[in-house]
């Protein structure tokens, strides 16, 4: 049946301005790294995306190599755009990235060369059936390519109308500063940085967030749930359909599920319960507690996870005691 978005889709979501730009992002965004390749039924993918958009999640994040196989998440997303979301294109912020290995030979192995970055963007647009993406990222810093070349390629993407904004992912604070300065020569602002950030991985705190604040660059935190570890899902054993048991699930190492880690997760779960929310909701609220974090970029294997996660917005505030207690059980 033709999709009609929920009338009240903007009633509960919060939107935060991305750095010093005019663009607002939802406090929760949805990433298509897992669960949108050819191994997940299209009906499941459709339900997750519809649920997200109906709850005010206006930002979907992709990359050239999301799948499996590589490229398939963009192809499947393109089909769902065509079938469901075409009338809503101007209500959506769609991003993609280039940086990791993608196609055979010296020009598809990732990095930041002009040759790879711009060819990859063209391929992504074709797979998704889009004229432009809202945000195009350099997915990783490439020490083998002069940063000037990557900056010029990102600026070209904007000048050619193939991307409205550009971002970088997982760059250090120093390289972020360098990139912002290089882009400045083209009058292209560095809109956003996409780093890993969650209670168990706090590398952004300190230098990177300070740099982003100074530069006026937004921050979208990926793996805010530590790929599912910061939810209650592993507390009663490993569910058969959990990420660790799926193709590509080795990104979440079994070793993370050690008895000691799970004991800490249990303690965190108890704190969340006292706050009247689930552990997933508390983990998301925790990432969003710093105003410089524009959005928490979640993944989901089913629609009900999206619904639960959006519930985080009901209780974002923390007392100092709660934060201190969280630090006791969740450190890097
Ligand atoms: P999360 O940390 O949000 O983990 C998502 C996973 O956690 C889900 O797939 C699901 O796992 C589980 N989960 C989510 N909600 C719940 C819930 N309420 N209860 C129980 N389990 C839950 O993020 P991801 O690791 O998926 O990454 C999110 C996005 O970040 C990616 O899609 C991508 O867009 C981006 N990213 C970017 C990277 C980069 O280099 N720039 C690297 C990695 C991610 P399960 O399948 O087990 O149900």
mmCIF file with all atom_site columns, C-alpha atoms in Angstrom, residues 154-330:
data_model
loop_
_atom_site.group_PDB
_atom_site.id
_atom_site.type_symbol
_atom_site.label_atom_id
_atom_site.label_alt_id
_atom_site.label_comp_id
_atom_site.label_asym_id
_atom_site.label_entity_id
_atom_site.label_seq_id
_atom_site.pdbx_PDB_ins_code
_atom_site.Cartn_x
_atom_site.Cartn_y
_atom_site.Cartn_z
_atom_site.occupancy
_atom_site.B_iso_or_equiv
_atom_site.pdbx_formal_charge
_atom_site.auth_seq_id
_atom_site.auth_comp_id
_atom_site.auth_asym_id
_atom_site.auth_atom_id
_atom_site.pdbx_PDB_model_num
ATOM 1   C CA . UNK A 1 154 ? 34.748 17.622  -1.272 1.00 0.00 ? 154 UNK A CA 1
ATOM 2   C CA . UNK A 1 155 ? 34.484 21.237  -2.414 1.00 0.00 ? 155 UNK A CA 1
ATOM 3   C CA . UNK A 1 156 ? 33.960 20.058  -6.011 1.00 0.00 ? 156 UNK A CA 1
ATOM 4   C CA . UNK A 1 157 ? 31.085 17.863  -4.861 1.00 0.00 ? 157 UNK A CA 1
ATOM 5   C CA . UNK A 1 158 ? 29.399 20.975  -3.480 1.00 0.00 ? 158 UNK A CA 1
ATOM 6   C CA . UNK A 1 159 ? 30.267 23.154  -6.468 1.00 0.00 ? 159 UNK A CA 1
ATOM 7   C CA . UNK A 1 160 ? 28.873 20.513  -8.830 1.00 0.00 ? 160 UNK A CA 1
ATOM 8   C CA . UNK A 1 161 ? 25.601 20.450  -6.887 1.00 0.00 ? 161 UNK A CA 1
ATOM 9   C CA . UNK A 1 162 ? 26.040 16.797  -5.933 1.00 0.00 ? 162 UNK A CA 1
ATOM 10  C CA . UNK A 1 163 ? 26.238 17.552  -2.206 1.00 0.00 ? 163 UNK A CA 1
ATOM 11  C CA . UNK A 1 164 ? 24.741 20.422  -0.237 1.00 0.00 ? 164 UNK A CA 1
ATOM 12  C CA . UNK A 1 165 ? 27.187 20.112  2.664  1.00 0.00 ? 165 UNK A CA 1
ATOM 13  C CA . UNK A 1 166 ? 30.337 18.177  3.498  1.00 0.00 ? 166 UNK A CA 1
ATOM 14  C CA . UNK A 1 167 ? 31.622 16.380  6.559  1.00 0.00 ? 167 UNK A CA 1
ATOM 15  C CA . UNK A 1 168 ? 34.424 14.175  7.811  1.00 0.00 ? 168 UNK A CA 1
ATOM 16  C CA . UNK A 1 169 ? 34.427 11.044  9.923  1.00 0.00 ? 169 UNK A CA 1
ATOM 17  C CA . UNK A 1 170 ? 36.858 9.883   12.594 1.00 0.00 ? 170 UNK A CA 1
ATOM 18  C CA . UNK A 1 171 ? 39.446 12.595  11.840 1.00 0.00 ? 171 UNK A CA 1
ATOM 19  C CA . UNK A 1 172 ? 41.625 13.702  14.774 1.00 0.00 ? 172 UNK A CA 1
ATOM 20  C CA . UNK A 1 173 ? 41.131 17.173  16.228 1.00 0.00 ? 173 UNK A CA 1
ATOM 21  C CA . UNK A 1 174 ? 44.243 18.451  14.399 1.00 0.00 ? 174 UNK A CA 1
ATOM 22  C CA . UNK A 1 175 ? 43.246 17.040  11.004 1.00 0.00 ? 175 UNK A CA 1
ATOM 23  C CA . UNK A 1 176 ? 39.725 18.389  11.542 1.00 0.00 ? 176 UNK A CA 1
ATOM 24  C CA . UNK A 1 177 ? 41.138 21.862  12.012 1.00 0.00 ? 177 UNK A CA 1
ATOM 25  C CA . UNK A 1 178 ? 43.302 21.470  8.893  1.00 0.00 ? 178 UNK A CA 1
ATOM 26  C CA . UNK A 1 179 ? 40.350 20.292  6.824  1.00 0.00 ? 179 UNK A CA 1
ATOM 27  C CA . UNK A 1 180 ? 38.137 23.167  7.981  1.00 0.00 ? 180 UNK A CA 1
ATOM 28  C CA . UNK A 1 181 ? 40.848 25.631  7.002  1.00 0.00 ? 181 UNK A CA 1
ATOM 29  C CA . UNK A 1 182 ? 41.377 24.059  3.568  1.00 0.00 ? 182 UNK A CA 1
ATOM 30  C CA . UNK A 1 183 ? 37.641 24.012  2.846  1.00 0.00 ? 183 UNK A CA 1
ATOM 31  C CA . UNK A 1 184 ? 37.474 27.630  3.870  1.00 0.00 ? 184 UNK A CA 1
ATOM 32  C CA . UNK A 1 185 ? 39.567 28.506  0.790  1.00 0.00 ? 185 UNK A CA 1
ATOM 33  C CA . UNK A 1 186 ? 36.617 27.270  -1.284 1.00 0.00 ? 186 UNK A CA 1
ATOM 34  C CA . UNK A 1 187 ? 34.060 29.006  0.946  1.00 0.00 ? 187 UNK A CA 1
ATOM 35  C CA . UNK A 1 188 ? 32.695 25.561  1.826  1.00 0.00 ? 188 UNK A CA 1
ATOM 36  C CA . UNK A 1 189 ? 32.094 25.185  5.573  1.00 0.00 ? 189 UNK A CA 1
ATOM 37  C CA . UNK A 1 190 ? 32.908 21.948  7.353  1.00 0.00 ? 190 UNK A CA 1
ATOM 38  C CA . UNK A 1 191 ? 29.346 21.183  8.426  1.00 0.00 ? 191 UNK A CA 1
ATOM 39  C CA . UNK A 1 192 ? 29.823 18.127  10.580 1.00 0.00 ? 192 UNK A CA 1
ATOM 40  C CA . UNK A 1 193 ? 32.137 15.542  12.077 1.00 0.00 ? 193 UNK A CA 1
ATOM 41  C CA . UNK A 1 194 ? 31.012 11.927  12.572 1.00 0.00 ? 194 UNK A CA 1
ATOM 42  C CA . UNK A 1 195 ? 32.989 10.191  15.334 1.00 0.00 ? 195 UNK A CA 1
ATOM 43  C CA . UNK A 1 196 ? 32.301 7.099   17.448 1.00 0.00 ? 196 UNK A CA 1
ATOM 44  C CA . UNK A 1 197 ? 30.971 8.185   20.827 1.00 0.00 ? 197 UNK A CA 1
ATOM 45  C CA . UNK A 1 198 ? 29.306 6.291   23.632 1.00 0.00 ? 198 UNK A CA 1
ATOM 46  C CA . UNK A 1 199 ? 29.741 5.641   27.367 1.00 0.00 ? 199 UNK A CA 1
ATOM 47  C CA . UNK A 1 200 ? 32.448 3.082   26.603 1.00 0.00 ? 200 UNK A CA 1
ATOM 48  C CA . UNK A 1 201 ? 34.288 5.093   23.952 1.00 0.00 ? 201 UNK A CA 1
ATOM 49  C CA . UNK A 1 202 ? 34.893 8.688   24.987 1.00 0.00 ? 202 UNK A CA 1
ATOM 50  C CA . UNK A 1 203 ? 37.750 9.718   22.705 1.00 0.00 ? 203 UNK A CA 1
ATOM 51  C CA . UNK A 1 204 ? 35.880 12.786  21.435 1.00 0.00 ? 204 UNK A CA 1
ATOM 52  C CA . UNK A 1 205 ? 35.725 14.366  24.874 1.00 0.00 ? 205 UNK A CA 1
ATOM 53  C CA . UNK A 1 206 ? 38.247 17.106  25.357 1.00 0.00 ? 206 UNK A CA 1
ATOM 54  C CA . UNK A 1 207 ? 40.165 18.059  22.273 1.00 0.00 ? 207 UNK A CA 1
ATOM 55  C CA . UNK A 1 208 ? 37.822 17.019  19.468 1.00 0.00 ? 208 UNK A CA 1
ATOM 56  C CA . UNK A 1 209 ? 34.592 18.445  20.924 1.00 0.00 ? 209 UNK A CA 1
ATOM 57  C CA . UNK A 1 210 ? 36.411 21.655  21.875 1.00 0.00 ? 210 UNK A CA 1
ATOM 58  C CA . UNK A 1 211 ? 37.733 21.975  18.333 1.00 0.00 ? 211 UNK A CA 1
ATOM 59  C CA . UNK A 1 212 ? 34.292 21.372  16.843 1.00 0.00 ? 212 UNK A CA 1
ATOM 60  C CA . UNK A 1 213 ? 32.788 23.942  19.182 1.00 0.00 ? 213 UNK A CA 1
ATOM 61  C CA . UNK A 1 214 ? 35.407 26.500  18.130 1.00 0.00 ? 214 UNK A CA 1
ATOM 62  C CA . UNK A 1 215 ? 35.065 25.769  14.411 1.00 0.00 ? 215 UNK A CA 1
ATOM 63  C CA . UNK A 1 216 ? 31.263 25.806  14.522 1.00 0.00 ? 216 UNK A CA 1
ATOM 64  C CA . UNK A 1 217 ? 31.186 22.262  13.155 1.00 0.00 ? 217 UNK A CA 1
ATOM 65  C CA . UNK A 1 218 ? 28.414 19.948  14.307 1.00 0.00 ? 218 UNK A CA 1
ATOM 66  C CA . UNK A 1 219 ? 28.915 16.454  15.703 1.00 0.00 ? 219 UNK A CA 1
ATOM 67  C CA . UNK A 1 220 ? 26.904 13.308  14.995 1.00 0.00 ? 220 UNK A CA 1
ATOM 68  C CA . UNK A 1 221 ? 27.852 10.420  17.267 1.00 0.00 ? 221 UNK A CA 1
ATOM 69  C CA . UNK A 1 222 ? 27.974 6.970   15.703 1.00 0.00 ? 222 UNK A CA 1
ATOM 70  C CA . UNK A 1 223 ? 27.522 3.668   17.609 1.00 0.00 ? 223 UNK A CA 1
ATOM 71  C CA . UNK A 1 224 ? 25.926 5.482   20.582 1.00 0.00 ? 224 UNK A CA 1
ATOM 72  C CA . UNK A 1 225 ? 24.708 2.088   21.854 1.00 0.00 ? 225 UNK A CA 1
ATOM 73  C CA . UNK A 1 226 ? 28.126 0.438   21.354 1.00 0.00 ? 226 UNK A CA 1
ATOM 74  C CA . UNK A 1 227 ? 26.445 -1.682  18.644 1.00 0.00 ? 227 UNK A CA 1
ATOM 75  C CA . UNK A 1 228 ? 23.840 -2.982  21.078 1.00 0.00 ? 228 UNK A CA 1
ATOM 76  C CA . UNK A 1 229 ? 26.070 -3.665  24.079 1.00 0.00 ? 229 UNK A CA 1
ATOM 77  C CA . UNK A 1 230 ? 24.601 -0.614  25.857 1.00 0.00 ? 230 UNK A CA 1
ATOM 78  C CA . UNK A 1 231 ? 21.099 -2.065  25.801 1.00 0.00 ? 231 UNK A CA 1
ATOM 79  C CA . UNK A 1 232 ? 19.565 -4.806  27.878 1.00 0.00 ? 232 UNK A CA 1
ATOM 80  C CA . UNK A 1 233 ? 19.616 -7.247  24.951 1.00 0.00 ? 233 UNK A CA 1
ATOM 81  C CA . UNK A 1 234 ? 22.669 -9.257  26.045 1.00 0.00 ? 234 UNK A CA 1
ATOM 82  C CA . UNK A 1 235 ? 21.743 -9.513  29.717 1.00 0.00 ? 235 UNK A CA 1
ATOM 83  C CA . UNK A 1 236 ? 19.818 -12.786 29.352 1.00 0.00 ? 236 UNK A CA 1
ATOM 84  C CA . UNK A 1 237 ? 22.285 -14.422 26.966 1.00 0.00 ? 237 UNK A CA 1
ATOM 85  C CA . UNK A 1 238 ? 22.946 -13.732 23.278 1.00 0.00 ? 238 UNK A CA 1
ATOM 86  C CA . UNK A 1 239 ? 19.696 -13.663 21.241 1.00 0.00 ? 239 UNK A CA 1
ATOM 87  C CA . UNK A 1 240 ? 19.988 -15.783 18.064 1.00 0.00 ? 240 UNK A CA 1
ATOM 88  C CA . UNK A 1 241 ? 19.225 -12.806 15.809 1.00 0.00 ? 241 UNK A CA 1
ATOM 89  C CA . UNK A 1 242 ? 21.605 -10.341 17.514 1.00 0.00 ? 242 UNK A CA 1
ATOM 90  C CA . UNK A 1 243 ? 24.273 -8.519  15.539 1.00 0.00 ? 243 UNK A CA 1
ATOM 91  C CA . UNK A 1 244 ? 27.107 -10.720 16.802 1.00 0.00 ? 244 UNK A CA 1
ATOM 92  C CA . UNK A 1 245 ? 25.455 -13.696 15.085 1.00 0.00 ? 245 UNK A CA 1
ATOM 93  C CA . UNK A 1 246 ? 24.864 -12.013 11.723 1.00 0.00 ? 246 UNK A CA 1
ATOM 94  C CA . UNK A 1 247 ? 27.041 -11.607 8.607  1.00 0.00 ? 247 UNK A CA 1
ATOM 95  C CA . UNK A 1 248 ? 29.370 -8.666  9.243  1.00 0.00 ? 248 UNK A CA 1
ATOM 96  C CA . UNK A 1 249 ? 28.528 -8.872  12.942 1.00 0.00 ? 249 UNK A CA 1
ATOM 97  C CA . UNK A 1 250 ? 32.163 -9.435  13.839 1.00 0.00 ? 250 UNK A CA 1
ATOM 98  C CA . UNK A 1 251 ? 32.385 -5.628  14.158 1.00 0.00 ? 251 UNK A CA 1
ATOM 99  C CA . UNK A 1 252 ? 30.973 -6.294  17.631 1.00 0.00 ? 252 UNK A CA 1
ATOM 100 C CA . UNK A 1 253 ? 33.555 -8.648  19.074 1.00 0.00 ? 253 UNK A CA 1
ATOM 101 C CA . UNK A 1 254 ? 32.356 -11.524 21.220 1.00 0.00 ? 254 UNK A CA 1
ATOM 102 C CA . UNK A 1 255 ? 35.058 -10.423 23.654 1.00 0.00 ? 255 UNK A CA 1
ATOM 103 C CA . UNK A 1 256 ? 32.970 -7.308  24.410 1.00 0.00 ? 256 UNK A CA 1
ATOM 104 C CA . UNK A 1 257 ? 30.390 -9.654  25.869 1.00 0.00 ? 257 UNK A CA 1
ATOM 105 C CA . UNK A 1 258 ? 32.689 -10.894 28.647 1.00 0.00 ? 258 UNK A CA 1
ATOM 106 C CA . UNK A 1 259 ? 31.204 -11.638 32.072 1.00 0.00 ? 259 UNK A CA 1
ATOM 107 C CA . UNK A 1 260 ? 32.887 -8.562  33.531 1.00 0.00 ? 260 UNK A CA 1
ATOM 108 C CA . UNK A 1 261 ? 31.519 -6.235  30.835 1.00 0.00 ? 261 UNK A CA 1
ATOM 109 C CA . UNK A 1 262 ? 28.035 -7.676  31.183 1.00 0.00 ? 262 UNK A CA 1
ATOM 110 C CA . UNK A 1 263 ? 28.182 -7.188  34.945 1.00 0.00 ? 263 UNK A CA 1
ATOM 111 C CA . UNK A 1 264 ? 28.867 -3.490  34.338 1.00 0.00 ? 264 UNK A CA 1
ATOM 112 C CA . UNK A 1 265 ? 26.065 -3.327  31.799 1.00 0.00 ? 265 UNK A CA 1
ATOM 113 C CA . UNK A 1 266 ? 23.747 -4.829  34.425 1.00 0.00 ? 266 UNK A CA 1
ATOM 114 C CA . UNK A 1 267 ? 24.707 -2.032  36.849 1.00 0.00 ? 267 UNK A CA 1
ATOM 115 C CA . UNK A 1 268 ? 24.061 0.562   34.157 1.00 0.00 ? 268 UNK A CA 1
ATOM 116 C CA . UNK A 1 269 ? 20.722 -1.073  33.439 1.00 0.00 ? 269 UNK A CA 1
ATOM 117 C CA . UNK A 1 270 ? 19.801 -0.636  37.113 1.00 0.00 ? 270 UNK A CA 1
ATOM 118 C CA . UNK A 1 271 ? 20.647 3.091   36.959 1.00 0.00 ? 271 UNK A CA 1
ATOM 119 C CA . UNK A 1 272 ? 18.470 3.431   33.860 1.00 0.00 ? 272 UNK A CA 1
ATOM 120 C CA . UNK A 1 273 ? 15.571 1.677   35.574 1.00 0.00 ? 273 UNK A CA 1
ATOM 121 C CA . UNK A 1 274 ? 15.804 4.093   38.487 1.00 0.00 ? 274 UNK A CA 1
ATOM 122 C CA . UNK A 1 275 ? 15.584 6.948   35.983 1.00 0.00 ? 275 UNK A CA 1
ATOM 123 C CA . UNK A 1 276 ? 12.437 5.383   34.549 1.00 0.00 ? 276 UNK A CA 1
ATOM 124 C CA . UNK A 1 277 ? 13.968 4.533   31.181 1.00 0.00 ? 277 UNK A CA 1
ATOM 125 C CA . UNK A 1 278 ? 15.587 1.603   29.403 1.00 0.00 ? 278 UNK A CA 1
ATOM 126 C CA . UNK A 1 279 ? 19.358 1.268   29.203 1.00 0.00 ? 279 UNK A CA 1
ATOM 127 C CA . UNK A 1 280 ? 19.253 2.043   25.465 1.00 0.00 ? 280 UNK A CA 1
ATOM 128 C CA . UNK A 1 281 ? 17.341 5.248   26.219 1.00 0.00 ? 281 UNK A CA 1
ATOM 129 C CA . UNK A 1 282 ? 19.794 6.241   28.957 1.00 0.00 ? 282 UNK A CA 1
ATOM 130 C CA . UNK A 1 283 ? 22.799 5.576   26.710 1.00 0.00 ? 283 UNK A CA 1
ATOM 131 C CA . UNK A 1 284 ? 21.321 7.876   24.060 1.00 0.00 ? 284 UNK A CA 1
ATOM 132 C CA . UNK A 1 285 ? 20.429 10.596  26.561 1.00 0.00 ? 285 UNK A CA 1
ATOM 133 C CA . UNK A 1 286 ? 24.022 10.388  27.856 1.00 0.00 ? 286 UNK A CA 1
ATOM 134 C CA . UNK A 1 287 ? 25.495 11.007  24.389 1.00 0.00 ? 287 UNK A CA 1
ATOM 135 C CA . UNK A 1 288 ? 23.142 13.950  23.874 1.00 0.00 ? 288 UNK A CA 1
ATOM 136 C CA . UNK A 1 289 ? 23.940 15.634  27.204 1.00 0.00 ? 289 UNK A CA 1
ATOM 137 C CA . UNK A 1 290 ? 26.643 17.825  25.593 1.00 0.00 ? 290 UNK A CA 1
ATOM 138 C CA . UNK A 1 291 ? 25.062 20.570  23.506 1.00 0.00 ? 291 UNK A CA 1
ATOM 139 C CA . UNK A 1 292 ? 27.876 20.292  20.959 1.00 0.00 ? 292 UNK A CA 1
ATOM 140 C CA . UNK A 1 293 ? 26.576 16.831  19.999 1.00 0.00 ? 293 UNK A CA 1
ATOM 141 C CA . UNK A 1 294 ? 23.982 17.550  17.334 1.00 0.00 ? 294 UNK A CA 1
ATOM 142 C CA . UNK A 1 295 ? 22.595 14.043  16.920 1.00 0.00 ? 295 UNK A CA 1
ATOM 143 C CA . UNK A 1 296 ? 23.004 10.450  18.092 1.00 0.00 ? 296 UNK A CA 1
ATOM 144 C CA . UNK A 1 297 ? 23.242 8.154   15.073 1.00 0.00 ? 297 UNK A CA 1
ATOM 145 C CA . UNK A 1 298 ? 21.558 4.878   15.920 1.00 0.00 ? 298 UNK A CA 1
ATOM 146 C CA . UNK A 1 299 ? 21.188 1.611   14.078 1.00 0.00 ? 299 UNK A CA 1
ATOM 147 C CA . UNK A 1 300 ? 18.202 -0.716  14.369 1.00 0.00 ? 300 UNK A CA 1
ATOM 148 C CA . UNK A 1 301 ? 17.350 -4.258  13.308 1.00 0.00 ? 301 UNK A CA 1
ATOM 149 C CA . UNK A 1 302 ? 13.624 -3.783  13.871 1.00 0.00 ? 302 UNK A CA 1
ATOM 150 C CA . UNK A 1 303 ? 11.104 -0.996  14.065 1.00 0.00 ? 303 UNK A CA 1
ATOM 151 C CA . UNK A 1 304 ? 10.338 -1.448  17.758 1.00 0.00 ? 304 UNK A CA 1
ATOM 152 C CA . UNK A 1 305 ? 13.962 -0.566  18.603 1.00 0.00 ? 305 UNK A CA 1
ATOM 153 C CA . UNK A 1 306 ? 13.504 2.774   16.856 1.00 0.00 ? 306 UNK A CA 1
ATOM 154 C CA . UNK A 1 307 ? 10.329 3.410   18.829 1.00 0.00 ? 307 UNK A CA 1
ATOM 155 C CA . UNK A 1 308 ? 12.039 2.579   22.111 1.00 0.00 ? 308 UNK A CA 1
ATOM 156 C CA . UNK A 1 309 ? 15.082 4.697   21.292 1.00 0.00 ? 309 UNK A CA 1
ATOM 157 C CA . UNK A 1 310 ? 13.059 7.792   20.443 1.00 0.00 ? 310 UNK A CA 1
ATOM 158 C CA . UNK A 1 311 ? 11.618 7.476   23.950 1.00 0.00 ? 311 UNK A CA 1
ATOM 159 C CA . UNK A 1 312 ? 15.049 8.629   25.211 1.00 0.00 ? 312 UNK A CA 1
ATOM 160 C CA . UNK A 1 313 ? 13.931 12.195  24.533 1.00 0.00 ? 313 UNK A CA 1
ATOM 161 C CA . UNK A 1 314 ? 11.428 11.990  27.380 1.00 0.00 ? 314 UNK A CA 1
ATOM 162 C CA . UNK A 1 315 ? 14.253 12.054  29.939 1.00 0.00 ? 315 UNK A CA 1
ATOM 163 C CA . UNK A 1 316 ? 17.471 13.727  28.819 1.00 0.00 ? 316 UNK A CA 1
ATOM 164 C CA . UNK A 1 317 ? 18.622 15.386  32.057 1.00 0.00 ? 317 UNK A CA 1
ATOM 165 C CA . UNK A 1 318 ? 21.132 13.761  34.443 1.00 0.00 ? 318 UNK A CA 1
ATOM 166 C CA . UNK A 1 319 ? 21.983 14.585  38.032 1.00 0.00 ? 319 UNK A CA 1
ATOM 167 C CA . UNK A 1 320 ? 25.681 14.826  38.952 1.00 0.00 ? 320 UNK A CA 1
ATOM 168 C CA . UNK A 1 321 ? 25.249 11.711  41.096 1.00 0.00 ? 321 UNK A CA 1
ATOM 169 C CA . UNK A 1 322 ? 23.868 9.736   38.176 1.00 0.00 ? 322 UNK A CA 1
ATOM 170 C CA . UNK A 1 323 ? 26.745 10.805  35.938 1.00 0.00 ? 323 UNK A CA 1
ATOM 171 C CA . UNK A 1 324 ? 29.284 9.846   38.595 1.00 0.00 ? 324 UNK A CA 1
ATOM 172 C CA . UNK A 1 325 ? 27.649 6.459   39.067 1.00 0.00 ? 325 UNK A CA 1
ATOM 173 C CA . UNK A 1 326 ? 27.641 5.851   35.314 1.00 0.00 ? 326 UNK A CA 1
ATOM 174 C CA . UNK A 1 327 ? 31.374 6.667   35.250 1.00 0.00 ? 327 UNK A CA 1
ATOM 175 C CA . UNK A 1 328 ? 31.982 3.970   37.854 1.00 0.00 ? 328 UNK A CA 1
ATOM 176 C CA . UNK A 1 329 ? 30.636 1.243   35.555 1.00 0.00 ? 329 UNK A CA 1
ATOM 177 C CA . UNK A 1 330 ? 31.278 2.670   32.111 1.00 0.00 ? 330 UNK A CA 1
#
